[in-house]
């Protein structure tokens, strides 16, 4: 049974099950249920000291009794990937309990001819999917034997590919027992990220970053993939999950064409630190939830 180790436990988040459970419980208790039941969420993937509290606002919207399968779309940080890749693992380990991978759905996706496989090293090096696993394990704890996960590593897609994958995932979006987790941090600002956009009319740098991010968030809330692509072209905002978000927006477009009534709302925004000088740096985080009826 090939299992993916919890390779970032003990560094990006605690490897102690008791401590992890306590942290997640506290963060979830501080977030209110205001936009659920979520059919898809956007949530961050940084170290929990930075974004754990923010991510709770997305996970709080999940209704675990309904969910049987969770797709996790995370951007690739370490390997160049032109399409999307699936995991060869049979299960993913977490400090809480192991999450089982949906082998049947992996086989269905492979049959489309649009998915490759990531090797175990690539899988374990990548944090964009793993950072969601403890939250998923916690939220689904009472139903831990009733669900499976479908991890998908998303490469550098062009708008046509985002539309293609959006269409491919539409049938899964239509099934109420499926939840989609879209993994993304927002602006990575500073010289170390080669991104120092600053609109002085916004006030201090951190306020400029916030207004840049919030403009992007408002565009995502309109659910229009073309507008989001234009925004990224105009500002080059370093939203690392831009391609998973693009896939989500294109799936939504297909669902709207089928007459679904869809609403996405951001519930929380945070920054790792407040940049005040040009040699500072920060990463932004946002948590949001998508609900719909068909």
mmCIF file with all atom_site columns, N, CA and C in Angstrom, residues 63-128:
data_model
loop_
_atom_site.group_PDB
_atom_site.id
_atom_site.type_symbol
_atom_site.label_atom_id
_atom_site.label_alt_id
_atom_site.label_comp_id
_atom_site.label_asym_id
_atom_site.label_entity_id
_atom_site.label_seq_id
_atom_site.pdbx_PDB_ins_code
_atom_site.Cartn_x
_atom_site.Cartn_y
_atom_site.Cartn_z
_atom_site.occupancy
_atom_site.B_iso_or_equiv
_atom_site.pdbx_formal_charge
_atom_site.auth_seq_id
_atom_site.auth_comp_id
_atom_site.auth_asym_id
_atom_site.auth_atom_id
_atom_site.pdbx_PDB_model_num
ATOM 1   N N  . UNK A 1 63  ? -20.123 21.136 4.991   1.00 0.00 ? 63  UNK A N  1
ATOM 2   C CA . UNK A 1 63  ? -21.106 20.308 5.698   1.00 0.00 ? 63  UNK A CA 1
ATOM 3   C C  . UNK A 1 63  ? -20.670 18.846 5.581   1.00 0.00 ? 63  UNK A C  1
ATOM 4   N N  . UNK A 1 64  ? -19.932 18.326 6.578   1.00 0.00 ? 64  UNK A N  1
ATOM 5   C CA . UNK A 1 64  ? -19.266 17.026 6.415   1.00 0.00 ? 64  UNK A CA 1
ATOM 6   C C  . UNK A 1 64  ? -20.205 15.843 6.191   1.00 0.00 ? 64  UNK A C  1
ATOM 7   N N  . UNK A 1 65  ? -21.434 15.922 6.713   1.00 0.00 ? 65  UNK A N  1
ATOM 8   C CA . UNK A 1 65  ? -22.371 14.794 6.569   1.00 0.00 ? 65  UNK A CA 1
ATOM 9   C C  . UNK A 1 65  ? -22.703 14.507 5.107   1.00 0.00 ? 65  UNK A C  1
ATOM 10  N N  . UNK A 1 66  ? -22.616 15.526 4.262   1.00 0.00 ? 66  UNK A N  1
ATOM 11  C CA . UNK A 1 66  ? -22.995 15.404 2.852   1.00 0.00 ? 66  UNK A CA 1
ATOM 12  C C  . UNK A 1 66  ? -21.822 14.902 1.996   1.00 0.00 ? 66  UNK A C  1
ATOM 13  N N  . UNK A 1 67  ? -20.616 15.211 2.428   1.00 0.00 ? 67  UNK A N  1
ATOM 14  C CA . UNK A 1 67  ? -19.442 15.035 1.565   1.00 0.00 ? 67  UNK A CA 1
ATOM 15  C C  . UNK A 1 67  ? -18.959 13.586 1.544   1.00 0.00 ? 67  UNK A C  1
ATOM 16  N N  . UNK A 1 68  ? -18.761 13.071 0.320   1.00 0.00 ? 68  UNK A N  1
ATOM 17  C CA . UNK A 1 68  ? -18.239 11.705 0.160   1.00 0.00 ? 68  UNK A CA 1
ATOM 18  C C  . UNK A 1 68  ? -16.884 11.698 -0.566  1.00 0.00 ? 68  UNK A C  1
ATOM 19  N N  . UNK A 1 69  ? -16.601 12.787 -1.264  1.00 0.00 ? 69  UNK A N  1
ATOM 20  C CA . UNK A 1 69  ? -15.365 12.827 -2.054  1.00 0.00 ? 69  UNK A CA 1
ATOM 21  C C  . UNK A 1 69  ? -14.868 14.267 -2.098  1.00 0.00 ? 69  UNK A C  1
ATOM 22  N N  . UNK A 1 70  ? -13.546 14.430 -1.911  1.00 0.00 ? 70  UNK A N  1
ATOM 23  C CA . UNK A 1 70  ? -12.978 15.782 -1.889  1.00 0.00 ? 70  UNK A CA 1
ATOM 24  C C  . UNK A 1 70  ? -11.851 15.887 -2.917  1.00 0.00 ? 70  UNK A C  1
ATOM 25  N N  . UNK A 1 71  ? -12.064 16.729 -3.912  1.00 0.00 ? 71  UNK A N  1
ATOM 26  C CA . UNK A 1 71  ? -11.032 17.030 -4.909  1.00 0.00 ? 71  UNK A CA 1
ATOM 27  C C  . UNK A 1 71  ? -10.174 18.164 -4.340  1.00 0.00 ? 71  UNK A C  1
ATOM 28  N N  . UNK A 1 72  ? -8.859  17.996 -4.378  1.00 0.00 ? 72  UNK A N  1
ATOM 29  C CA . UNK A 1 72  ? -7.956  19.052 -3.892  1.00 0.00 ? 72  UNK A CA 1
ATOM 30  C C  . UNK A 1 72  ? -7.076  19.490 -5.060  1.00 0.00 ? 72  UNK A C  1
ATOM 31  N N  . UNK A 1 73  ? -7.292  20.707 -5.546  1.00 0.00 ? 73  UNK A N  1
ATOM 32  C CA . UNK A 1 73  ? -6.525  21.228 -6.681  1.00 0.00 ? 73  UNK A CA 1
ATOM 33  C C  . UNK A 1 73  ? -5.466  22.193 -6.166  1.00 0.00 ? 73  UNK A C  1
ATOM 34  N N  . UNK A 1 74  ? -4.202  21.774 -6.254  1.00 0.00 ? 74  UNK A N  1
ATOM 35  C CA . UNK A 1 74  ? -3.107  22.595 -5.750  1.00 0.00 ? 74  UNK A CA 1
ATOM 36  C C  . UNK A 1 74  ? -2.107  22.929 -6.843  1.00 0.00 ? 74  UNK A C  1
ATOM 37  N N  . UNK A 1 75  ? -1.537  24.137 -6.818  1.00 0.00 ? 75  UNK A N  1
ATOM 38  C CA . UNK A 1 75  ? -0.553  24.514 -7.831  1.00 0.00 ? 75  UNK A CA 1
ATOM 39  C C  . UNK A 1 75  ? 0.784   23.810 -7.603  1.00 0.00 ? 75  UNK A C  1
ATOM 40  N N  . UNK A 1 76  ? 1.521   23.605 -8.682  1.00 0.00 ? 76  UNK A N  1
ATOM 41  C CA . UNK A 1 76  ? 2.837   22.977 -8.599  1.00 0.00 ? 76  UNK A CA 1
ATOM 42  C C  . UNK A 1 76  ? 3.893   24.046 -8.335  1.00 0.00 ? 76  UNK A C  1
ATOM 43  N N  . UNK A 1 77  ? 4.627   23.909 -7.230  1.00 0.00 ? 77  UNK A N  1
ATOM 44  C CA . UNK A 1 77  ? 5.671   24.877 -6.876  1.00 0.00 ? 77  UNK A CA 1
ATOM 45  C C  . UNK A 1 77  ? 7.066   24.439 -7.311  1.00 0.00 ? 77  UNK A C  1
ATOM 46  N N  . UNK A 1 78  ? 7.277   23.136 -7.518  1.00 0.00 ? 78  UNK A N  1
ATOM 47  C CA . UNK A 1 78  ? 8.648   22.636 -7.703  1.00 0.00 ? 78  UNK A CA 1
ATOM 48  C C  . UNK A 1 78  ? 8.929   22.023 -9.073  1.00 0.00 ? 78  UNK A C  1
ATOM 49  N N  . UNK A 1 79  ? 7.907   21.530 -9.747  1.00 0.00 ? 79  UNK A N  1
ATOM 50  C CA . UNK A 1 79  ? 8.159   20.909 -11.058 1.00 0.00 ? 79  UNK A CA 1
ATOM 51  C C  . UNK A 1 79  ? 7.373   21.648 -12.132 1.00 0.00 ? 79  UNK A C  1
ATOM 52  N N  . UNK A 1 80  ? 7.959   21.694 -13.316 1.00 0.00 ? 80  UNK A N  1
ATOM 53  C CA . UNK A 1 80  ? 7.253   22.294 -14.456 1.00 0.00 ? 80  UNK A CA 1
ATOM 54  C C  . UNK A 1 80  ? 6.243   21.286 -14.974 1.00 0.00 ? 80  UNK A C  1
ATOM 55  N N  . UNK A 1 81  ? 5.008   21.718 -15.017 1.00 0.00 ? 81  UNK A N  1
ATOM 56  C CA . UNK A 1 81  ? 3.925   20.816 -15.388 1.00 0.00 ? 81  UNK A CA 1
ATOM 57  C C  . UNK A 1 81  ? 3.010   21.563 -16.335 1.00 0.00 ? 81  UNK A C  1
ATOM 58  N N  . UNK A 1 82  ? 2.777   20.987 -17.515 1.00 0.00 ? 82  UNK A N  1
ATOM 59  C CA . UNK A 1 82  ? 1.970   21.703 -18.502 1.00 0.00 ? 82  UNK A CA 1
ATOM 60  C C  . UNK A 1 82  ? 0.481   21.424 -18.362 1.00 0.00 ? 82  UNK A C  1
ATOM 61  N N  . UNK A 1 83  ? 0.145   20.294 -17.760 1.00 0.00 ? 83  UNK A N  1
ATOM 62  C CA . UNK A 1 83  ? -1.267  19.958 -17.562 1.00 0.00 ? 83  UNK A CA 1
ATOM 63  C C  . UNK A 1 83  ? -1.548  19.740 -16.091 1.00 0.00 ? 83  UNK A C  1
ATOM 64  N N  . UNK A 1 84  ? -2.280  18.670 -15.787 1.00 0.00 ? 84  UNK A N  1
ATOM 65  C CA . UNK A 1 84  ? -2.573  18.318 -14.396 1.00 0.00 ? 84  UNK A CA 1
ATOM 66  C C  . UNK A 1 84  ? -2.093  16.890 -14.127 1.00 0.00 ? 84  UNK A C  1
ATOM 67  N N  . UNK A 1 85  ? -1.705  16.617 -12.892 1.00 0.00 ? 85  UNK A N  1
ATOM 68  C CA . UNK A 1 85  ? -1.173  15.301 -12.544 1.00 0.00 ? 85  UNK A CA 1
ATOM 69  C C  . UNK A 1 85  ? -1.892  14.731 -11.328 1.00 0.00 ? 85  UNK A C  1
ATOM 70  N N  . UNK A 1 86  ? -2.015  13.405 -11.321 1.00 0.00 ? 86  UNK A N  1
ATOM 71  C CA . UNK A 1 86  ? -2.676  12.669 -10.241 1.00 0.00 ? 86  UNK A CA 1
ATOM 72  C C  . UNK A 1 86  ? -1.631  11.991 -9.367  1.00 0.00 ? 86  UNK A C  1
ATOM 73  N N  . UNK A 1 87  ? -2.045  11.571 -8.182  1.00 0.00 ? 87  UNK A N  1
ATOM 74  C CA . UNK A 1 87  ? -1.118  10.934 -7.245  1.00 0.00 ? 87  UNK A CA 1
ATOM 75  C C  . UNK A 1 87  ? -1.086  9.422  -7.442  1.00 0.00 ? 87  UNK A C  1
ATOM 76  N N  . UNK A 1 88  ? 0.115   8.831  -7.351  1.00 0.00 ? 88  UNK A N  1
ATOM 77  C CA . UNK A 1 88  ? 0.252   7.369  -7.436  1.00 0.00 ? 88  UNK A CA 1
ATOM 78  C C  . UNK A 1 88  ? -0.003  6.722  -6.073  1.00 0.00 ? 88  UNK A C  1
ATOM 79  N N  . UNK A 1 89  ? -0.103  7.536  -5.020  1.00 0.00 ? 89  UNK A N  1
ATOM 80  C CA . UNK A 1 89  ? -0.324  6.998  -3.670  1.00 0.00 ? 89  UNK A CA 1
ATOM 81  C C  . UNK A 1 89  ? -1.735  6.415  -3.547  1.00 0.00 ? 89  UNK A C  1
ATOM 82  N N  . UNK A 1 90  ? -1.887  5.494  -2.601  1.00 0.00 ? 90  UNK A N  1
ATOM 83  C CA . UNK A 1 90  ? -3.211  4.936  -2.293  1.00 0.00 ? 90  UNK A CA 1
ATOM 84  C C  . UNK A 1 90  ? -3.823  5.672  -1.091  1.00 0.00 ? 90  UNK A C  1
ATOM 85  N N  . UNK A 1 91  ? -2.957  6.253  -0.266  1.00 0.00 ? 91  UNK A N  1
ATOM 86  C CA . UNK A 1 91  ? -3.460  7.030  0.865   1.00 0.00 ? 91  UNK A CA 1
ATOM 87  C C  . UNK A 1 91  ? -2.465  8.130  1.206   1.00 0.00 ? 91  UNK A C  1
ATOM 88  N N  . UNK A 1 92  ? -2.973  9.169  1.848   1.00 0.00 ? 92  UNK A N  1
ATOM 89  C CA . UNK A 1 92  ? -2.153  10.285 2.329   1.00 0.00 ? 92  UNK A CA 1
ATOM 90  C C  . UNK A 1 92  ? -2.169  10.252 3.857   1.00 0.00 ? 92  UNK A C  1
ATOM 91  N N  . UNK A 1 93  ? -1.001  10.294 4.457   1.00 0.00 ? 93  UNK A N  1
ATOM 92  C CA . UNK A 1 93  ? -0.920  10.282 5.910   1.00 0.00 ? 93  UNK A CA 1
ATOM 93  C C  . UNK A 1 93  ? -1.111  11.696 6.475   1.00 0.00 ? 93  UNK A C  1
ATOM 94  N N  . UNK A 1 94  ? -1.762  11.788 7.625   1.00 0.00 ? 94  UNK A N  1
ATOM 95  C CA . UNK A 1 94  ? -1.807  13.042 8.398   1.00 0.00 ? 94  UNK A CA 1
ATOM 96  C C  . UNK A 1 94  ? -1.596  12.648 9.861   1.00 0.00 ? 94  UNK A C  1
ATOM 97  N N  . UNK A 1 95  ? -1.206  13.593 10.726  1.00 0.00 ? 95  UNK A N  1
ATOM 98  C CA . UNK A 1 95  ? -1.063  13.260 12.147  1.00 0.00 ? 95  UNK A CA 1
ATOM 99  C C  . UNK A 1 95  ? -2.374  12.771 12.780  1.00 0.00 ? 95  UNK A C  1
ATOM 100 N N  . UNK A 1 96  ? -3.523  13.100 12.191  1.00 0.00 ? 96  UNK A N  1
ATOM 101 C CA . UNK A 1 96  ? -4.816  12.707 12.757  1.00 0.00 ? 96  UNK A CA 1
ATOM 102 C C  . UNK A 1 96  ? -5.213  11.293 12.330  1.00 0.00 ? 96  UNK A C  1
ATOM 103 N N  . UNK A 1 97  ? -5.277  11.058 11.017  1.00 0.00 ? 97  UNK A N  1
ATOM 104 C CA . UNK A 1 97  ? -5.521  9.712  10.469  1.00 0.00 ? 97  UNK A CA 1
ATOM 105 C C  . UNK A 1 97  ? -5.233  9.780  8.969   1.00 0.00 ? 97  UNK A C  1
ATOM 106 N N  . UNK A 1 98  ? -5.164  8.604  8.339   1.00 0.00 ? 98  UNK A N  1
ATOM 107 C CA . UNK A 1 98  ? -4.835  8.558  6.910   1.00 0.00 ? 98  UNK A CA 1
ATOM 108 C C  . UNK A 1 98  ? -6.069  8.833  6.052   1.00 0.00 ? 98  UNK A C  1
ATOM 109 N N  . UNK A 1 99  ? -5.850  9.542  4.943   1.00 0.00 ? 99  UNK A N  1
ATOM 110 C CA . UNK A 1 99  ? -6.941  9.842  4.013   1.00 0.00 ? 99  UNK A CA 1
ATOM 111 C C  . UNK A 1 99  ? -6.799  8.930  2.793   1.00 0.00 ? 99  UNK A C  1
ATOM 112 N N  . UNK A 1 100 ? -7.895  8.329  2.406   1.00 0.00 ? 100 UNK A N  1
ATOM 113 C CA . UNK A 1 100 ? -7.878  7.341  1.327   1.00 0.00 ? 100 UNK A CA 1
ATOM 114 C C  . UNK A 1 100 ? -8.101  8.027  -0.025  1.00 0.00 ? 100 UNK A C  1
ATOM 115 N N  . UNK A 1 101 ? -7.295  7.630  -1.007  1.00 0.00 ? 101 UNK A N  1
ATOM 116 C CA . UNK A 1 101 ? -7.417  8.232  -2.345  1.00 0.00 ? 101 UNK A CA 1
ATOM 117 C C  . UNK A 1 101 ? -8.430  7.451  -3.187  1.00 0.00 ? 101 UNK A C  1
ATOM 118 N N  . UNK A 1 102 ? -9.221  8.172  -3.964  1.00 0.00 ? 102 UNK A N  1
ATOM 119 C CA . UNK A 1 102 ? -10.261 7.562  -4.785  1.00 0.00 ? 102 UNK A CA 1
ATOM 120 C C  . UNK A 1 102 ? -9.640  7.023  -6.079  1.00 0.00 ? 102 UNK A C  1
ATOM 121 N N  . UNK A 1 103 ? -9.303  5.738  -6.044  1.00 0.00 ? 103 UNK A N  1
ATOM 122 C CA . UNK A 1 103 ? -8.610  5.104  -7.183  1.00 0.00 ? 103 UNK A CA 1
ATOM 123 C C  . UNK A 1 103 ? -9.506  5.077  -8.427  1.00 0.00 ? 103 UNK A C  1
ATOM 124 N N  . UNK A 1 104 ? -10.815 4.889  -8.207  1.00 0.00 ? 104 UNK A N  1
ATOM 125 C CA . UNK A 1 104 ? -11.739 4.811  -9.356  1.00 0.00 ? 104 UNK A CA 1
ATOM 126 C C  . UNK A 1 104 ? -11.818 6.139  -10.100 1.00 0.00 ? 104 UNK A C  1
ATOM 127 N N  . UNK A 1 105 ? -11.924 7.235  -9.355  1.00 0.00 ? 105 UNK A N  1
ATOM 128 C CA . UNK A 1 105 ? -11.989 8.552  -10.014 1.00 0.00 ? 105 UNK A CA 1
ATOM 129 C C  . UNK A 1 105 ? -10.658 8.854  -10.702 1.00 0.00 ? 105 UNK A C  1
ATOM 130 N N  . UNK A 1 106 ? -9.538  8.488  -10.067 1.00 0.00 ? 106 UNK A N  1
ATOM 131 C CA . UNK A 1 106 ? -8.236  8.656  -10.726 1.00 0.00 ? 106 UNK A CA 1
ATOM 132 C C  . UNK A 1 106 ? -8.218  7.946  -12.076 1.00 0.00 ? 106 UNK A C  1
ATOM 133 N N  . UNK A 1 107 ? -8.763  6.726  -12.113 1.00 0.00 ? 107 UNK A N  1
ATOM 134 C CA . UNK A 1 107 ? -8.799  5.949  -13.369 1.00 0.00 ? 107 UNK A CA 1
ATOM 135 C C  . UNK A 1 107 ? -9.686  6.640  -14.404 1.00 0.00 ? 107 UNK A C  1
ATOM 136 N N  . UNK A 1 108 ? -10.826 7.183  -13.952 1.00 0.00 ? 108 UNK A N  1
ATOM 137 C CA . UNK A 1 108 ? -11.725 7.917  -14.876 1.00 0.00 ? 108 UNK A CA 1
ATOM 138 C C  . UNK A 1 108 ? -11.010 9.133  -15.464 1.00 0.00 ? 108 UNK A C  1
ATOM 139 N N  . UNK A 1 109 ? -10.309 9.865  -14.599 1.00 0.00 ? 109 UNK A N  1
ATOM 140 C CA . UNK A 1 109 ? -9.614  11.066 -15.064 1.00 0.00 ? 109 UNK A CA 1
ATOM 141 C C  . UNK A 1 109 ? -8.482  10.701 -16.018 1.00 0.00 ? 109 UNK A C  1
ATOM 142 N N  . UNK A 1 110 ? -7.762  9.627  -15.703 1.00 0.00 ? 110 UNK A N  1
ATOM 143 C CA . UNK A 1 110 ? -6.656  9.212  -16.588 1.00 0.00 ? 110 UNK A CA 1
ATOM 144 C C  . UNK A 1 110 ? -7.187  8.872  -17.981 1.00 0.00 ? 110 UNK A C  1
ATOM 145 N N  . UNK A 1 111 ? -8.374  8.249  -18.029 1.00 0.00 ? 111 UNK A N  1
ATOM 146 C CA . UNK A 1 111 ? -8.958  7.847  -19.321 1.00 0.00 ? 111 UNK A CA 1
ATOM 147 C C  . UNK A 1 111 ? -9.230  9.031  -20.239 1.00 0.00 ? 111 UNK A C  1
ATOM 148 N N  . UNK A 1 112 ? -9.379  10.238 -19.665 1.00 0.00 ? 112 UNK A N  1
ATOM 149 C CA . UNK A 1 112 ? -9.638  11.412 -20.514 1.00 0.00 ? 112 UNK A CA 1
ATOM 150 C C  . UNK A 1 112 ? -8.418  11.757 -21.371 1.00 0.00 ? 112 UNK A C  1
ATOM 151 N N  . UNK A 1 113 ? -7.242  11.242 -20.976 1.00 0.00 ? 113 UNK A N  1
ATOM 152 C CA . UNK A 1 113 ? -6.009  11.539 -21.714 1.00 0.00 ? 113 UNK A CA 1
ATOM 153 C C  . UNK A 1 113 ? -5.395  12.888 -21.362 1.00 0.00 ? 113 UNK A C  1
ATOM 154 N N  . UNK A 1 114 ? -5.952  13.567 -20.349 1.00 0.00 ? 114 UNK A N  1
ATOM 155 C CA . UNK A 1 114 ? -5.468  14.919 -20.008 1.00 0.00 ? 114 UNK A CA 1
ATOM 156 C C  . UNK A 1 114 ? -4.754  14.987 -18.657 1.00 0.00 ? 114 UNK A C  1
ATOM 157 N N  . UNK A 1 115 ? -4.486  13.819 -18.080 1.00 0.00 ? 115 UNK A N  1
ATOM 158 C CA . UNK A 1 115 ? -3.807  13.797 -16.775 1.00 0.00 ? 115 UNK A CA 1
ATOM 159 C C  . UNK A 1 115 ? -2.569  12.907 -16.830 1.00 0.00 ? 115 UNK A C  1
ATOM 160 N N  . UNK A 1 116 ? -1.495  13.396 -16.215 1.00 0.00 ? 116 UNK A N  1
ATOM 161 C CA . UNK A 1 116 ? -0.298  12.562 -16.055 1.00 0.00 ? 116 UNK A CA 1
ATOM 162 C C  . UNK A 1 116 ? -0.255  12.120 -14.585 1.00 0.00 ? 116 UNK A C  1
ATOM 163 N N  . UNK A 1 117 ? 0.835   11.474 -14.197 1.00 0.00 ? 117 UNK A N  1
ATOM 164 C CA . UNK A 1 117 ? 1.000   11.018 -12.806 1.00 0.00 ? 117 UNK A CA 1
ATOM 165 C C  . UNK A 1 117 ? 2.211   11.699 -12.203 1.00 0.00 ? 117 UNK A C  1
ATOM 166 N N  . UNK A 1 118 ? 2.095   12.147 -10.956 1.00 0.00 ? 118 UNK A N  1
ATOM 167 C CA . UNK A 1 118 ? 3.279   12.697 -10.288 1.00 0.00 ? 118 UNK A CA 1
ATOM 168 C C  . UNK A 1 118 ? 3.934   11.569 -9.487  1.00 0.00 ? 118 UNK A C  1
ATOM 169 N N  . UNK A 1 119 ? 5.260   11.519 -9.524  1.00 0.00 ? 119 UNK A N  1
ATOM 170 C CA . UNK A 1 119 ? 5.933   10.492 -8.731  1.00 0.00 ? 119 UNK A CA 1
ATOM 171 C C  . UNK A 1 119 ? 5.877   10.881 -7.256  1.00 0.00 ? 119 UNK A C  1
ATOM 172 N N  . UNK A 1 120 ? 6.225   9.914  -6.392  1.00 0.00 ? 120 UNK A N  1
ATOM 173 C CA . UNK A 1 120 ? 6.072   10.139 -4.947  1.00 0.00 ? 120 UNK A CA 1
ATOM 174 C C  . UNK A 1 120 ? 6.943   11.285 -4.446  1.00 0.00 ? 120 UNK A C  1
ATOM 175 N N  . UNK A 1 121 ? 8.135   11.454 -5.039  1.00 0.00 ? 121 UNK A N  1
ATOM 176 C CA . UNK A 1 121 ? 9.018   12.544 -4.582  1.00 0.00 ? 121 UNK A CA 1
ATOM 177 C C  . UNK A 1 121 ? 8.368   13.900 -4.856  1.00 0.00 ? 121 UNK A C  1
ATOM 178 N N  . UNK A 1 122 ? 7.842   14.066 -6.066  1.00 0.00 ? 122 UNK A N  1
ATOM 179 C CA . UNK A 1 122 ? 7.140   15.311 -6.424  1.00 0.00 ? 122 UNK A CA 1
ATOM 180 C C  . UNK A 1 122 ? 5.972   15.543 -5.472  1.00 0.00 ? 122 UNK A C  1
ATOM 181 N N  . UNK A 1 123 ? 5.232   14.467 -5.214  1.00 0.00 ? 123 UNK A N  1
ATOM 182 C CA . UNK A 1 123 ? 4.063   14.532 -4.334  1.00 0.00 ? 123 UNK A CA 1
ATOM 183 C C  . UNK A 1 123 ? 4.475   14.981 -2.925  1.00 0.00 ? 123 UNK A C  1
ATOM 184 N N  . UNK A 1 124 ? 5.523   14.368 -2.384  1.00 0.00 ? 124 UNK A N  1
ATOM 185 C CA . UNK A 1 124 ? 5.924   14.671 -1.007  1.00 0.00 ? 124 UNK A CA 1
ATOM 186 C C  . UNK A 1 124 ? 6.656   16.011 -0.879  1.00 0.00 ? 124 UNK A C  1
ATOM 187 N N  . UNK A 1 125 ? 7.288   16.472 -1.967  1.00 0.00 ? 125 UNK A N  1
ATOM 188 C CA . UNK A 1 125 ? 7.949   17.786 -1.935  1.00 0.00 ? 125 UNK A CA 1
ATOM 189 C C  . UNK A 1 125 ? 6.930   18.924 -1.934  1.00 0.00 ? 125 UNK A C  1
ATOM 190 N N  . UNK A 1 126 ? 5.783   18.684 -2.559  1.00 0.00 ? 126 UNK A N  1
ATOM 191 C CA . UNK A 1 126 ? 4.773   19.739 -2.754  1.00 0.00 ? 126 UNK A CA 1
ATOM 192 C C  . UNK A 1 126 ? 3.956   19.959 -1.478  1.00 0.00 ? 126 UNK A C  1
ATOM 193 N N  . UNK A 1 127 ? 3.769   21.240 -1.127  1.00 0.00 ? 127 UNK A N  1
ATOM 194 C CA . UNK A 1 127 ? 2.993   21.553 0.080   1.00 0.00 ? 127 UNK A CA 1
ATOM 195 C C  . UNK A 1 127 ? 1.572   22.029 -0.217  1.00 0.00 ? 127 UNK A C  1
ATOM 196 N N  . UNK A 1 128 ? 1.273   22.377 -1.476  1.00 0.00 ? 128 UNK A N  1
ATOM 197 C CA . UNK A 1 128 ? 0.000   23.054 -1.770  1.00 0.00 ? 128 UNK A CA 1
ATOM 198 C C  . UNK A 1 128 ? -1.216  22.156 -1.522  1.00 0.00 ? 128 UNK A C  1
#
